[in-house]
Amino acid sequence: MTGVKSGNTYSSAREFFAADLIAYTGITKDFGLLFLGNQMIPNDVTDSRLPFNLACLYSIQGDKEEALHYTTIALRLGKSPRDFLTDPDFDRFKKDADFIRIMRGGSVSSSSLNPSK
């Protein structure tokens, strides 16, 4: 299946639908369908759009650990750091040291995400 806007090829309609559902949830702030979106995420994500949308959603919610987790996956799948730096969904993390490190190609230790552990 090929995405209409992105032109990206998805491994399944399921991945495509999950990416759209997650984006819808973030845009509308209607979290009632989030459980369905999470159930639709395939084990083998092949396109950066799905983890990017998840990173956006978790950033909007202020969940740094999940936002950075999905940011790392999206970057690994080919999403450009510029997409994160220009998206207002990430404004709360743009000055965060861990976010900046990931944008520069570094990794983040779990201890910096969870200082109480």
Coordinates of C-alpha atoms in Angstrom, one line a residue:
M1 CA 0.0 0.0 0.0
T2 CA 1.3 3.5 -0.9
G3 CA 0.6 6.5 1.3
V4 CA -1.3 9.3 -0.6
K5 CA 0.6 12.2 0.9
S6 CA 4.0 10.6 1.7
G7 CA 4.3 8.3 -1.3
N8 CA 5.8 5.8 1.2
T9 CA 5.1 2.1 0.8
Y10 CA 3.7 0.5 3.9
S11 CA 4.1 -3.2 4.8
S12 CA 0.4 -3.4 5.5
A13 CA -2.8 -1.5 5.5
R14 CA -2.7 -2.0 9.3
E15 CA 0.5 0.1 9.6
F16 CA -1.0 2.8 7.4
F17 CA -4.3 2.9 9.4
A18 CA -2.5 2.9 12.7
A19 CA -0.3 5.9 11.6
D20 CA -3.4 7.8 10.6
L21 CA -5.3 6.9 13.7
I22 CA -2.4 8.1 15.9
A23 CA -2.1 11.3 13.9
Y24 CA -5.9 11.9 14.3
T25 CA -5.6 11.3 18.0
G26 CA -2.8 13.9 18.4
I27 CA -4.5 16.5 16.2
T28 CA -7.9 16.3 17.8
K29 CA -6.8 15.4 21.4
D30 CA -9.6 12.8 21.3
F31 CA -7.8 10.0 23.1
G32 CA -10.9 7.7 23.0
L33 CA -9.5 5.8 20.0
L34 CA -6.0 5.5 21.2
F35 CA -6.4 2.0 22.5
L36 CA -7.4 0.9 18.9
G37 CA -4.4 2.7 17.4
N38 CA -2.1 0.9 19.9
Q39 CA -3.6 -2.4 19.0
M40 CA -3.1 -1.8 15.3
I41 CA 0.6 -1.2 15.6
P42 CA 2.3 -4.1 13.8
N43 CA 5.3 -5.9 15.3
D44 CA 7.5 -5.0 12.3
V45 CA 7.1 -1.2 11.7
T46 CA 8.7 -0.4 8.3
D47 CA 7.9 3.3 7.8
S48 CA 9.0 6.2 9.9
R49 CA 5.6 7.9 9.9
L50 CA 4.1 5.6 12.5
P51 CA 6.8 6.1 15.2
F52 CA 6.9 9.8 14.3
N53 CA 3.2 10.1 15.0
L54 CA 3.6 8.2 18.2
A55 CA 6.5 10.5 19.2
C56 CA 4.3 13.5 18.5
L57 CA 1.4 12.1 20.5
Y58 CA 3.6 11.3 23.5
S59 CA 5.3 14.7 23.3
I60 CA 1.9 16.4 23.4
Q61 CA 1.1 14.4 26.5
G62 CA 4.4 15.3 28.1
D63 CA 5.6 11.7 28.3
K64 CA 9.3 12.2 27.6
E65 CA 10.4 8.6 27.9
E66 CA 7.9 7.4 25.3
A67 CA 8.4 10.4 23.0
L68 CA 12.1 9.9 22.9
H69 CA 11.7 6.2 22.4
Y70 CA 9.6 6.6 19.3
T71 CA 11.7 9.6 18.1
T72 CA 14.7 7.2 18.1
I73 CA 12.8 4.6 16.1
A74 CA 11.5 7.2 13.6
L75 CA 15.0 8.5 13.0
R76 CA 16.4 5.0 12.6
L77 CA 13.7 4.3 10.0
G78 CA 14.7 7.5 8.0
K79 CA 12.7 10.4 9.4
S80 CA 14.7 13.6 9.2
P81 CA 15.7 15.4 12.4
R82 CA 14.4 18.5 10.7
D83 CA 10.9 17.1 10.8
F84 CA 11.1 16.9 14.6
L85 CA 12.8 20.3 15.0
T86 CA 10.1 22.1 12.9
D87 CA 7.1 20.4 14.4
P88 CA 5.4 22.3 17.2
D89 CA 4.4 19.1 18.9
F90 CA 8.0 18.8 20.1
D91 CA 8.2 22.4 21.5
R92 CA 8.4 21.2 25.1
F93 CA 11.5 19.1 24.4
K94 CA 13.4 21.2 21.9
K95 CA 15.7 22.6 24.6
D96 CA 15.9 19.2 26.5
A97 CA 19.4 17.8 26.6
D98 CA 18.2 14.2 25.8
F99 CA 16.1 15.4 22.8
I100 CA 19.0 17.4 21.5
R101 CA 21.4 14.5 21.9
I102 CA 19.0 12.2 19.9
M103 CA 18.7 14.9 17.2
R104 CA 22.5 14.9 16.8
G105 CA 22.6 11.1 16.4
G106 CA 23.3 10.2 20.0
S107 CA 21.5 7.9 22.3
V108 CA 19.9 8.5 25.7
S109 CA 20.5 6.3 28.7
S110 CA 17.5 5.0 30.6
S111 CA 18.9 6.6 33.8
S112 CA 18.6 10.1 32.4
L113 CA 14.9 9.4 31.5
N114 CA 14.2 7.9 34.9
P115 CA 16.4 9.5 37.4
S116 CA 14.6 7.8 40.3
K117 CA 15.7 4.3 39.1

